[in-house]
Amino acid sequence: MSDGTSTSDESRDLESASSDGQDDRSRVQTSEPKGSPDENGKPPSSDGDGTQFKVDDPLFSQRKGIFQNKEMVRVGWVPDGDRIVGRDDYISTISSCLNDAVYGGAPNHISITGKTGTGKSLVSRYVTRRAVNASVEDIRIGHTYLDCSKSSTEVQVISTIGQQLNDEDIYDEDEDIVKMPDTGLPKDKFYKRLWQILDHYDSAIIILDEVDLLKSDHVLMSLAKAVESNDTSCQIGIIAISNQINFFDELNPRTKSAFQTQELNFDPYNANQIQEILRGRDDAFRDGVLTDDVIPLVAAFSAQEHGDARKAMRLFRTAGELADREGSDVVGEDHVRSAQDTLEKDRFRDFLQGTPTQMKAACLSISAKSLYSRDDYVITGELYDAYQQITNAIDMDTIGIRRFRDILDEMQLSQVIETKEVNMGKGGGRHNSHRLLHNPETILDIVMEDTRFREISKSSLKRFA
Ligand SMILES: Nc1ncnc2c1ncn2[C@@H]1O[C@H](COP(=O)(O)OP(=O)(O)OP(=O)(O)O)[C@@H](O)[C@H]1O
């Protein structure tokens, strides 16, 4: 279940990646939103940098707070290289693919898959920044980062890329400044303006994150074929990122043939690597505020799914925020546990929002089993029985087992449950068997927020298990 963390101002994050000791002269001036990290990759010390301010109103006093640099535990922050753990091989492969762009040549396209929180975006943005900083004199490299969950139509993609690259006055053949609006032009005009903007650069690295959320892969083909089709002279390198392992295999054949890539699949982290990642950010907090249990516990919670560094980072930050909010001097185990609870509830609320009531009833059935049955895994038929009892108890329509299976598939895809096939022995046949991946009480709390389920309580669930 992706946590949907906002990664706004992504170009700003890319700008913040350190040059790792290299000449930090970016050939491309990108517009810097307020409060962006400085050019050395150091985050702005916006929250609690020790500066003392005097405020006349006695209602408002300056607290010391838990954080000294909260930006460093924001999911989108791109740290310098020595804080990036266990990704040297991927960094090296991606840099080989981008190498020629540094000298004005054509970069290779890259497709990256891997589970959520395995560092795909971070590594892509970090290496891109290094390439931009390293570019030889007079070579102009443009770079953009696009979250396709926010810009998913062809026009949105083209206009967002164009806007991010259109940071200084670029003139067309009639000496007019090229403007890239959000809407209001025919599609071919959007493309024409993008090509005019790209012509301004020798090469461009375009990162398309969550690329599987594009409404159509046509834009991928157009960008990949742009030079060959004489649309632009700019050498384009696309880094396309997806959580879906088969996404690139399933592209339509025309796109696939234009978009030939170096494929990379990012491995999940183990608990030790997650701890190392967190230790690399502990200076986000003031000296001495983190108790010894915090990092191991955050790492243990994130390792429960698959070693998700995104989850770890959010948990780390939220635990600090909770401690901060209650005016505590330290972050302790209890803050991590409360943060885990808060985040899990938020994620479930997001997941269940807008899903049919049937999904909620199905979630209750597996929660009942998880709370009260002895077995970890429950076969589909038993779950369906529990689901039917629940829908009958609250006088709700009951769907057939085929649709119920679809709902279980959706829960599996969203990592609410894990499904495996079991062999029930002679005559028993093979069955899908499911295990809840989350705290059943959390699910219960969220489902109960829907008034239709109010009459079911935790204790009453026992009879459905
Ligand atoms: N190897 C690493 N070293 C240091 N920090 C890391 C590492 N990998 C991930 N992180 C941090 O974990 C968080 C999530 O990483 P990132 O967004 O790159 O993951 P992702 O694989 O792109 O996830 P998603 O598929 O959900 O977008 C970020 O804050 C990132 O800085």
mmCIF file of C-alpha atoms in Angstrom, residues 17-389:
data_model
loop_
_atom_site.group_PDB
_atom_site.id
_atom_site.type_symbol
_atom_site.label_atom_id
_atom_site.label_comp_id
_atom_site.label_asym_id
_atom_site.label_seq_id
_atom_site.Cartn_x
_atom_site.Cartn_y
_atom_site.Cartn_z
ATOM 1 C CA ALA A 17 21.812 16.585 -4.016
ATOM 2 C CA SER A 18 25.388 17.172 -3.153
ATOM 3 C CA SER A 19 28.048 17.307 -5.793
ATOM 4 C CA ASP A 20 30.183 15.105 -3.551
ATOM 5 C CA GLY A 21 33.206 17.253 -3.806
ATOM 6 C CA GLN A 22 32.841 17.935 -7.498
ATOM 7 C CA ASP A 23 32.552 21.348 -9.023
ATOM 8 C CA ASP A 24 29.044 22.390 -8.124
ATOM 9 C CA ARG A 25 28.479 24.649 -11.131
ATOM 10 C CA SER A 26 25.104 23.741 -12.489
ATOM 11 C CA ARG A 27 24.850 24.704 -16.138
ATOM 12 C CA VAL A 28 21.110 24.829 -15.784
ATOM 13 C CA GLN A 29 19.435 27.467 -13.748
ATOM 14 C CA THR A 30 16.307 25.942 -12.306
ATOM 15 C CA SER A 31 13.919 28.132 -10.402
ATOM 16 C CA GLU A 32 14.410 27.620 -6.683
ATOM 17 C CA PRO A 33 11.298 27.713 -4.567
ATOM 18 C CA LYS A 34 11.544 29.518 -1.245
ATOM 19 C CA GLY A 35 13.297 27.624 1.506
ATOM 20 C CA SER A 36 15.069 25.273 -0.835
ATOM 21 C CA PRO A 37 18.277 23.611 0.269
ATOM 22 C CA ASP A 38 21.456 25.416 -0.594
ATOM 23 C CA GLU A 39 23.645 24.428 -3.504
ATOM 24 C CA ASN A 40 25.948 22.285 -1.370
ATOM 25 C CA GLY A 41 23.190 19.828 -0.687
ATOM 26 C CA LYS A 42 22.796 21.049 2.857
ATOM 27 C CA PRO A 43 19.179 21.413 3.902
ATOM 28 C CA PRO A 44 17.767 24.746 5.030
ATOM 29 C CA SER A 45 17.837 25.011 8.792
ATOM 30 C CA SER A 46 14.247 26.077 8.917
ATOM 31 C CA ASP A 47 12.995 24.242 11.960
ATOM 32 C CA GLY A 48 14.990 24.715 15.075
ATOM 33 C CA ASP A 49 18.488 25.650 14.018
ATOM 34 C CA GLY A 50 19.244 27.143 17.401
ATOM 35 C CA THR A 51 18.636 30.740 16.298
ATOM 36 C CA GLN A 52 17.040 32.688 19.130
ATOM 37 C CA PHE A 53 14.210 35.075 18.242
ATOM 38 C CA LYS A 54 12.521 37.442 20.621
ATOM 39 C CA VAL A 55 8.742 37.675 20.413
ATOM 40 C CA ASP A 56 6.940 40.287 22.487
ATOM 41 C CA ASP A 57 3.719 38.340 23.042
ATOM 42 C CA PRO A 58 4.069 36.127 26.180
ATOM 43 C CA LEU A 59 1.624 33.643 24.635
ATOM 44 C CA PHE A 60 4.325 32.526 22.213
ATOM 45 C CA SER A 61 7.697 31.381 23.442
ATOM 46 C CA GLN A 62 10.417 29.697 21.441
ATOM 47 C CA ARG A 63 10.882 26.052 22.454
ATOM 48 C CA LYS A 64 14.039 24.173 21.775
ATOM 49 C CA GLY A 65 12.172 21.379 20.074
ATOM 50 C CA ILE A 66 13.220 17.900 19.022
ATOM 51 C CA PHE A 67 14.532 18.613 15.535
ATOM 52 C CA GLN A 68 17.545 20.555 14.491
ATOM 53 C CA ASN A 69 17.003 19.902 10.798
ATOM 54 C CA LYS A 70 13.698 18.289 10.029
ATOM 55 C CA GLU A 71 14.199 18.584 6.269
ATOM 56 C CA MET A 72 16.653 15.692 6.463
ATOM 57 C CA VAL A 73 13.910 13.236 7.422
ATOM 58 C CA ARG A 74 11.552 14.390 4.682
ATOM 59 C CA VAL A 75 11.027 11.529 2.239
ATOM 60 C CA GLY A 76 11.931 13.688 -0.773
ATOM 61 C CA TRP A 77 15.196 15.037 0.589
ATOM 62 C CA VAL A 78 18.185 13.889 -1.457
ATOM 63 C CA PRO A 79 21.200 13.396 0.821
ATOM 64 C CA ASP A 80 24.825 13.417 -0.192
ATOM 65 C CA GLY A 81 26.488 10.181 -1.297
ATOM 66 C CA ASP A 82 27.944 9.065 2.005
ATOM 67 C CA ARG A 83 24.465 8.871 3.492
ATOM 68 C CA ILE A 84 23.228 6.552 0.742
ATOM 69 C CA VAL A 85 23.423 2.986 2.006
ATOM 70 C CA GLY A 86 24.041 -0.169 -0.040
ATOM 71 C CA ARG A 87 23.295 1.240 -3.476
ATOM 72 C CA ASP A 88 26.793 1.588 -4.973
ATOM 73 C CA ASP A 89 26.163 -0.912 -7.783
ATOM 74 C CA TYR A 90 22.970 0.805 -8.900
ATOM 75 C CA ILE A 91 24.636 4.212 -8.678
ATOM 76 C CA SER A 92 27.448 2.950 -10.834
ATOM 77 C CA THR A 93 25.127 1.409 -13.467
ATOM 78 C CA ILE A 94 22.964 4.511 -13.700
ATOM 79 C CA SER A 95 25.987 6.770 -13.967
ATOM 80 C CA SER A 96 27.361 4.659 -16.845
ATOM 81 C CA CYS A 97 24.039 5.101 -18.628
ATOM 82 C CA LEU A 98 24.126 8.876 -18.134
ATOM 83 C CA ASN A 99 27.853 9.209 -18.769
ATOM 84 C CA ASP A 100 27.707 10.410 -22.379
ATOM 85 C CA ALA A 101 25.272 13.187 -21.492
ATOM 86 C CA VAL A 102 28.018 14.779 -19.376
ATOM 87 C CA TYR A 103 30.005 15.230 -22.608
ATOM 88 C CA GLY A 104 27.062 16.314 -24.734
ATOM 89 C CA GLY A 105 26.256 12.850 -26.093
ATOM 90 C CA ALA A 106 23.175 10.657 -25.860
ATOM 91 C CA PRO A 107 22.376 9.092 -22.484
ATOM 92 C CA ASN A 108 20.848 5.591 -22.372
ATOM 93 C CA HIS A 109 17.301 5.141 -21.138
ATOM 94 C CA ILE A 110 16.874 3.281 -17.853
ATOM 95 C CA SER A 111 13.884 1.395 -16.476
ATOM 96 C CA ILE A 112 13.863 0.783 -12.745
ATOM 97 C CA THR A 113 11.529 -1.519 -10.857
ATOM 98 C CA GLY A 114 11.463 -2.487 -7.200
ATOM 99 C CA LYS A 115 9.210 -2.429 -4.182
ATOM 100 C CA THR A 116 8.266 0.797 -2.523
ATOM 101 C CA GLY A 117 10.965 2.460 -0.420
ATOM 102 C CA THR A 118 13.940 0.711 -2.002
ATOM 103 C CA GLY A 119 15.650 3.962 -2.999
ATOM 104 C CA LYS A 120 14.654 4.090 -6.682
ATOM 105 C CA SER A 121 13.772 7.787 -6.717
ATOM 106 C CA LEU A 122 16.604 8.775 -4.430
ATOM 107 C CA VAL A 123 19.321 7.055 -6.460
ATOM 108 C CA SER A 124 17.928 8.324 -9.780
ATOM 109 C CA ARG A 125 17.806 11.903 -8.583
ATOM 110 C CA TYR A 126 21.171 11.696 -6.883
ATOM 111 C CA VAL A 127 23.006 10.392 -9.965
ATOM 112 C CA THR A 128 21.192 12.852 -12.223
ATOM 113 C CA ARG A 129 22.332 15.707 -10.046
ATOM 114 C CA ARG A 130 25.896 14.415 -10.140
ATOM 115 C CA ALA A 131 25.735 14.240 -13.940
ATOM 116 C CA VAL A 132 24.424 17.803 -14.201
ATOM 117 C CA ASN A 133 27.162 19.072 -11.895
ATOM 118 C CA ALA A 134 29.852 17.151 -13.731
ATOM 119 C CA SER A 135 28.913 18.306 -17.233
ATOM 120 C CA VAL A 136 31.813 19.701 -19.231
ATOM 121 C CA GLU A 137 32.138 23.370 -20.066
ATOM 122 C CA ASP A 138 29.458 24.696 -22.435
ATOM 123 C CA ILE A 139 27.381 21.548 -22.314
ATOM 124 C CA ARG A 140 23.881 22.242 -21.142
ATOM 125 C CA ILE A 141 22.082 19.396 -19.411
ATOM 126 C CA GLY A 142 18.451 19.885 -18.504
ATOM 127 C CA HIS A 143 16.900 17.718 -15.832
ATOM 128 C CA THR A 144 13.371 17.184 -14.660
ATOM 129 C CA TYR A 145 11.624 14.981 -12.155
ATOM 130 C CA LEU A 146 7.989 14.127 -12.658
ATOM 131 C CA ASP A 147 5.660 12.212 -10.380
ATOM 132 C CA CYS A 148 3.231 10.592 -12.814
ATOM 133 C CA SER A 149 0.675 10.080 -10.043
ATOM 134 C CA LYS A 150 0.249 13.851 -10.175
ATOM 135 C CA SER A 151 0.788 14.422 -13.908
ATOM 136 C CA SER A 152 -0.710 11.427 -15.608
ATOM 137 C CA THR A 153 -2.148 12.629 -18.921
ATOM 138 C CA GLU A 154 0.022 13.157 -21.990
ATOM 139 C CA VAL A 155 -0.572 16.923 -21.926
ATOM 140 C CA GLN A 156 0.175 17.182 -18.196
ATOM 141 C CA VAL A 157 3.451 15.322 -18.685
ATOM 142 C CA ILE A 158 4.533 17.452 -21.633
ATOM 143 C CA SER A 159 3.546 20.735 -20.033
ATOM 144 C CA THR A 160 5.166 19.876 -16.669
ATOM 145 C CA ILE A 161 8.440 18.839 -18.300
ATOM 146 C CA GLY A 162 8.348 21.965 -20.450
ATOM 147 C CA GLN A 163 7.655 24.219 -17.471
ATOM 148 C CA GLN A 164 10.439 22.694 -15.387
ATOM 149 C CA LEU A 165 12.953 23.153 -18.198
ATOM 150 C CA ASN A 166 11.689 26.545 -19.292
ATOM 151 C CA ASP A 167 13.489 28.424 -16.583
ATOM 152 C CA GLU A 168 14.972 31.215 -18.606
ATOM 153 C CA ASP A 169 13.697 33.077 -21.614
ATOM 154 C CA ILE A 170 13.743 30.769 -24.604
ATOM 155 C CA TYR A 171 12.760 32.296 -27.951
ATOM 156 C CA ASP A 172 11.073 30.640 -30.900
ATOM 157 C CA GLU A 173 11.885 31.299 -34.582
ATOM 158 C CA ASP A 174 9.713 34.446 -34.504
ATOM 159 C CA GLU A 175 11.726 35.800 -31.576
ATOM 160 C CA ASP A 176 8.770 35.316 -29.216
ATOM 161 C CA ILE A 177 9.340 33.883 -25.751
ATOM 162 C CA VAL A 178 8.174 30.242 -25.621
ATOM 163 C CA LYS A 179 5.506 29.844 -22.963
ATOM 164 C CA MET A 180 4.300 26.498 -21.671
ATOM 165 C CA PRO A 181 0.771 26.749 -20.274
ATOM 166 C CA ASP A 182 -0.976 24.030 -18.232
ATOM 167 C CA THR A 183 -3.898 23.710 -20.628
ATOM 168 C CA GLY A 184 -5.603 25.379 -23.556
ATOM 169 C CA LEU A 185 -3.515 24.263 -26.528
ATOM 170 C CA PRO A 186 -3.956 21.402 -28.975
ATOM 171 C CA LYS A 187 -1.680 18.482 -28.092
ATOM 172 C CA ASP A 188 0.641 18.998 -31.060
ATOM 173 C CA LYS A 189 1.251 22.607 -29.944
ATOM 174 C CA PHE A 190 2.248 21.389 -26.500
ATOM 175 C CA TYR A 191 4.742 19.036 -28.152
ATOM 176 C CA LYS A 192 6.017 21.762 -30.459
ATOM 177 C CA ARG A 193 6.739 24.038 -27.520
ATOM 178 C CA LEU A 194 8.428 21.231 -25.626
ATOM 179 C CA TRP A 195 10.743 20.535 -28.579
ATOM 180 C CA GLN A 196 11.567 24.253 -28.800
ATOM 181 C CA ILE A 197 12.452 24.295 -25.103
ATOM 182 C CA LEU A 198 14.487 21.100 -25.365
ATOM 183 C CA ASP A 199 16.444 22.490 -28.323
ATOM 184 C CA HIS A 200 17.926 24.874 -25.819
ATOM 185 C CA TYR A 201 19.814 21.978 -24.200
ATOM 186 C CA ASP A 202 22.473 19.556 -25.435
ATOM 187 C CA SER A 203 20.887 16.770 -23.436
ATOM 188 C CA ALA A 204 18.102 16.271 -20.921
ATOM 189 C CA ILE A 205 17.535 13.677 -18.231
ATOM 190 C CA ILE A 206 13.859 13.125 -17.575
ATOM 191 C CA ILE A 207 12.877 11.107 -14.512
ATOM 192 C CA LEU A 208 9.353 9.705 -14.715
ATOM 193 C CA ASP A 209 8.447 8.294 -11.301
ATOM 194 C CA GLU A 210 5.435 5.984 -10.900
ATOM 195 C CA VAL A 211 5.395 5.741 -14.685
ATOM 196 C CA ASP A 212 2.799 2.937 -14.571
ATOM 197 C CA LEU A 213 0.245 5.589 -13.596
ATOM 198 C CA LEU A 214 0.498 7.316 -16.990
ATOM 199 C CA LYS A 215 -2.849 7.229 -18.748
ATOM 200 C CA SER A 216 -1.078 6.206 -21.962
ATOM 201 C CA ASP A 217 2.494 5.219 -22.766
ATOM 202 C CA HIS A 218 2.404 7.261 -25.993
ATOM 203 C CA VAL A 219 4.357 10.070 -24.360
ATOM 204 C CA LEU A 220 7.132 7.626 -23.506
ATOM 205 C CA MET A 221 7.419 6.689 -27.157
ATOM 206 C CA SER A 222 7.354 10.320 -28.337
ATOM 207 C CA LEU A 223 10.141 11.324 -25.955
ATOM 208 C CA ALA A 224 12.225 8.258 -26.745
ATOM 209 C CA LYS A 225 11.914 8.814 -30.520
ATOM 210 C CA ALA A 226 12.254 12.600 -30.487
ATOM 211 C CA VAL A 227 15.801 12.807 -31.840
ATOM 212 C CA GLU A 228 15.285 10.065 -34.415
ATOM 213 C CA SER A 229 12.137 11.862 -35.611
ATOM 214 C CA ASN A 230 14.038 15.178 -35.841
ATOM 215 C CA ASP A 231 11.667 16.789 -33.339
ATOM 216 C CA THR A 232 14.556 18.119 -31.298
ATOM 217 C CA SER A 233 18.345 18.077 -31.325
ATOM 218 C CA CYS A 234 18.452 17.540 -27.549
ATOM 219 C CA GLN A 235 19.640 14.065 -26.548
ATOM 220 C CA ILE A 236 17.012 12.745 -24.159
ATOM 221 C CA GLY A 237 17.641 10.129 -21.482
ATOM 222 C CA ILE A 238 14.567 8.834 -19.674
ATOM 223 C CA ILE A 239 14.729 7.189 -16.256
ATOM 224 C CA ALA A 240 11.362 5.490 -15.830
ATOM 225 C CA ILE A 241 10.512 4.122 -12.387
ATOM 226 C CA SER A 242 7.765 1.714 -11.382
ATOM 227 C CA ASN A 243 6.829 -0.469 -8.418
ATOM 228 C CA GLN A 244 5.313 -2.962 -10.815
ATOM 229 C CA ILE A 245 7.838 -5.559 -11.732
ATOM 230 C CA ASN A 246 6.236 -6.448 -15.094
ATOM 231 C CA PHE A 247 5.324 -2.954 -16.174
ATOM 232 C CA PHE A 248 8.059 -2.537 -18.781
ATOM 233 C CA ASP A 249 7.522 -6.015 -20.252
ATOM 234 C CA GLU A 250 3.895 -5.153 -20.841
ATOM 235 C CA LEU A 251 4.400 -1.889 -22.729
ATOM 236 C CA ASN A 252 2.880 -1.871 -26.169
ATOM 237 C CA PRO A 253 5.342 -3.232 -28.746
ATOM 238 C CA ARG A 254 5.831 0.104 -30.560
ATOM 239 C CA THR A 255 6.734 1.899 -27.350
ATOM 240 C CA LYS A 256 8.952 -0.981 -26.315
ATOM 241 C CA SER A 257 10.874 -0.879 -29.541
ATOM 242 C CA ALA A 258 11.466 2.907 -29.272
ATOM 243 C CA PHE A 259 12.145 2.822 -25.542
ATOM 244 C CA GLN A 260 15.082 0.412 -25.237
ATOM 245 C CA THR A 261 16.395 0.543 -21.698
ATOM 246 C CA GLN A 262 18.980 -0.643 -19.243
ATOM 247 C CA GLU A 263 16.806 -2.564 -16.780
ATOM 248 C CA LEU A 264 17.395 -2.436 -13.049
ATOM 249 C CA ASN A 265 15.497 -4.076 -10.229
ATOM 250 C CA PHE A 266 16.146 -2.664 -6.768
ATOM 251 C CA ASP A 267 16.374 -5.170 -3.891
ATOM 252 C CA PRO A 268 14.573 -4.505 -0.614
ATOM 253 C CA TYR A 269 16.680 -3.563 2.412
ATOM 254 C CA ASN A 270 17.280 -5.736 5.439
ATOM 255 C CA ALA A 271 16.758 -4.419 8.976
ATOM 256 C CA ASN A 272 20.472 -3.600 9.384
ATOM 257 C CA GLN A 273 20.515 -1.497 6.226
ATOM 258 C CA ILE A 274 17.398 0.362 7.358
ATOM 259 C CA GLN A 275 19.120 1.076 10.674
ATOM 260 C CA GLU A 276 22.148 2.380 8.803
ATOM 261 C CA ILE A 277 19.923 4.613 6.647
ATOM 262 C CA LEU A 278 18.289 6.049 9.763
ATOM 263 C CA ARG A 279 21.611 6.568 11.544
ATOM 264 C CA GLY A 280 22.664 8.576 8.504
ATOM 265 C CA ARG A 281 19.809 10.998 9.291
ATOM 266 C CA ASP A 282 20.011 11.143 13.088
ATOM 267 C CA ASP A 283 21.465 14.647 12.907
ATOM 268 C CA ALA A 284 17.987 15.762 11.818
ATOM 269 C CA PHE A 285 17.336 15.578 15.567
ATOM 270 C CA ARG A 286 18.994 17.580 18.313
ATOM 271 C CA ASP A 287 21.933 15.909 20.033
ATOM 272 C CA GLY A 288 20.893 13.361 22.634
ATOM 273 C CA VAL A 289 17.120 13.436 22.038
ATOM 274 C CA LEU A 290 16.921 10.014 20.391
ATOM 275 C CA THR A 291 16.793 7.211 22.959
ATOM 276 C CA ASP A 292 18.649 4.007 22.085
ATOM 277 C CA ASP A 293 15.493 2.039 21.259
ATOM 278 C CA VAL A 294 14.205 4.387 18.591
ATOM 279 C CA ILE A 295 16.235 3.439 15.513
ATOM 280 C CA PRO A 296 16.098 -0.362 16.069
ATOM 281 C CA LEU A 297 12.343 -0.181 16.645
ATOM 282 C CA VAL A 298 11.671 1.974 13.575
ATOM 283 C CA ALA A 299 13.811 -0.423 11.524
ATOM 284 C CA ALA A 300 11.998 -3.458 12.946
ATOM 285 C CA PHE A 301 8.594 -1.990 12.031
ATOM 286 C CA SER A 302 9.718 -1.214 8.483
ATOM 287 C CA ALA A 303 11.339 -4.590 8.037
ATOM 288 C CA GLN A 304 7.996 -6.236 8.863
ATOM 289 C CA GLU A 305 6.732 -5.536 5.353
ATOM 290 C CA HIS A 306 9.787 -5.808 3.128
ATOM 291 C CA GLY A 307 12.401 -3.357 4.373
ATOM 292 C CA ASP A 308 10.720 -0.182 3.206
ATOM 293 C CA ALA A 309 12.975 2.861 3.754
ATOM 294 C CA ARG A 310 10.123 5.221 2.838
ATOM 295 C CA LYS A 311 8.045 3.823 5.661
ATOM 296 C CA ALA A 312 11.054 3.992 7.999
ATOM 297 C CA MET A 313 11.669 7.647 7.150
ATOM 298 C CA ARG A 314 8.048 8.618 7.735
ATOM 299 C CA LEU A 315 7.936 6.695 10.998
ATOM 300 C CA PHE A 316 11.180 8.291 12.182
ATOM 301 C CA ARG A 317 9.913 11.753 11.387
ATOM 302 C CA THR A 318 6.406 11.194 12.783
ATOM 303 C CA ALA A 319 7.798 9.811 16.072
ATOM 304 C CA GLY A 320 9.850 13.020 16.372
ATOM 305 C CA GLU A 321 6.829 15.165 15.553
ATOM 306 C CA LEU A 322 4.710 13.431 18.186
ATOM 307 C CA ALA A 323 7.425 13.923 20.810
ATOM 308 C CA ASP A 324 7.798 17.532 19.724
ATOM 309 C CA ARG A 325 4.075 18.183 19.893
ATOM 310 C CA GLU A 326 3.780 16.864 23.427
ATOM 311 C CA GLY A 327 6.760 18.961 24.512
ATOM 312 C CA SER A 328 8.905 15.947 25.380
ATOM 313 C CA ASP A 329 12.689 16.355 25.633
ATOM 314 C CA VAL A 330 13.347 12.962 24.083
ATOM 315 C CA VAL A 331 11.959 10.638 21.442
ATOM 316 C CA GLY A 332 11.262 7.237 22.988
ATOM 317 C CA GLU A 333 9.860 3.829 22.127
ATOM 318 C CA ASP A 334 6.316 4.944 22.981
ATOM 319 C CA HIS A 335 6.515 7.741 20.399
ATOM 320 C CA VAL A 336 7.552 5.235 17.740
ATOM 321 C CA ARG A 337 4.662 2.949 18.640
ATOM 322 C CA SER A 338 2.153 5.818 18.551
ATOM 323 C CA ALA A 339 3.612 7.011 15.256
ATOM 324 C CA GLN A 340 3.295 3.503 13.827
ATOM 325 C CA ASP A 341 -0.326 3.418 14.908
ATOM 326 C CA THR A 342 -1.061 6.871 13.463
ATOM 327 C CA LEU A 343 0.600 6.108 10.126
ATOM 328 C CA GLU A 344 -1.030 2.720 9.804
ATOM 329 C CA LYS A 345 -4.426 4.259 10.437
ATOM 330 C CA ASP A 346 -3.726 7.007 7.891
ATOM 331 C CA ARG A 347 -2.689 4.474 5.290
ATOM 332 C CA PHE A 348 -5.769 2.363 5.892
ATOM 333 C CA ARG A 349 -8.028 5.355 5.840
ATOM 334 C CA ASP A 350 -6.533 6.347 2.458
ATOM 335 C CA PHE A 351 -6.865 2.816 1.167
ATOM 336 C CA LEU A 352 -10.462 2.311 2.303
ATOM 337 C CA GLN A 353 -11.643 5.763 1.320
ATOM 338 C CA GLY A 354 -13.728 5.426 -1.777
ATOM 339 C CA THR A 355 -13.584 1.607 -1.844
ATOM 340 C CA PRO A 356 -16.935 -0.187 -1.907
ATOM 341 C CA THR A 357 -18.518 -1.192 1.392
ATOM 342 C CA GLN A 358 -17.870 -4.788 0.368
ATOM 343 C CA MET A 359 -14.138 -4.163 0.696
ATOM 344 C CA LYS A 360 -14.677 -2.976 4.256
ATOM 345 C CA ALA A 361 -16.688 -6.095 5.076
ATOM 346 C CA ALA A 362 -13.931 -8.246 3.536
ATOM 347 C CA CYS A 363 -11.336 -6.401 5.637
ATOM 348 C CA LEU A 364 -13.421 -7.101 8.741
ATOM 349 C CA SER A 365 -13.623 -10.802 7.893
ATOM 350 C CA ILE A 366 -9.852 -11.183 7.703
ATOM 351 C CA SER A 367 -9.409 -9.045 10.827
ATOM 352 C CA ALA A 368 -11.808 -11.342 12.714
ATOM 353 C CA LYS A 369 -9.845 -14.387 11.561
ATOM 354 C CA SER A 370 -6.553 -12.749 12.403
ATOM 355 C CA LEU A 371 -7.731 -11.840 15.921
ATOM 356 C CA TYR A 372 -9.536 -15.037 16.842
ATOM 357 C CA SER A 373 -8.432 -17.940 14.675
ATOM 358 C CA ARG A 374 -5.403 -20.065 15.544
ATOM 359 C CA ASP A 375 -4.066 -20.200 11.990
ATOM 360 C CA ASP A 376 -1.991 -17.471 10.428
ATOM 361 C CA TYR A 377 -3.316 -18.196 6.947
ATOM 362 C CA VAL A 378 -7.007 -18.604 6.105
ATOM 363 C CA ILE A 379 -8.319 -20.176 2.919
ATOM 364 C CA THR A 380 -10.669 -18.201 0.660
ATOM 365 C CA GLY A 381 -13.750 -20.314 1.447
ATOM 366 C CA GLU A 382 -13.438 -19.755 5.200
ATOM 367 C CA LEU A 383 -12.928 -16.059 4.725
ATOM 368 C CA TYR A 384 -15.958 -15.905 2.487
ATOM 369 C CA ASP A 385 -18.055 -17.604 5.211
ATOM 370 C CA ALA A 386 -16.952 -15.004 7.744
ATOM 371 C CA TYR A 387 -17.679 -12.223 5.245
ATOM 372 C CA GLN A 388 -21.207 -13.577 4.648
ATOM 373 C CA GLN A 389 -21.924 -13.730 8.356
#
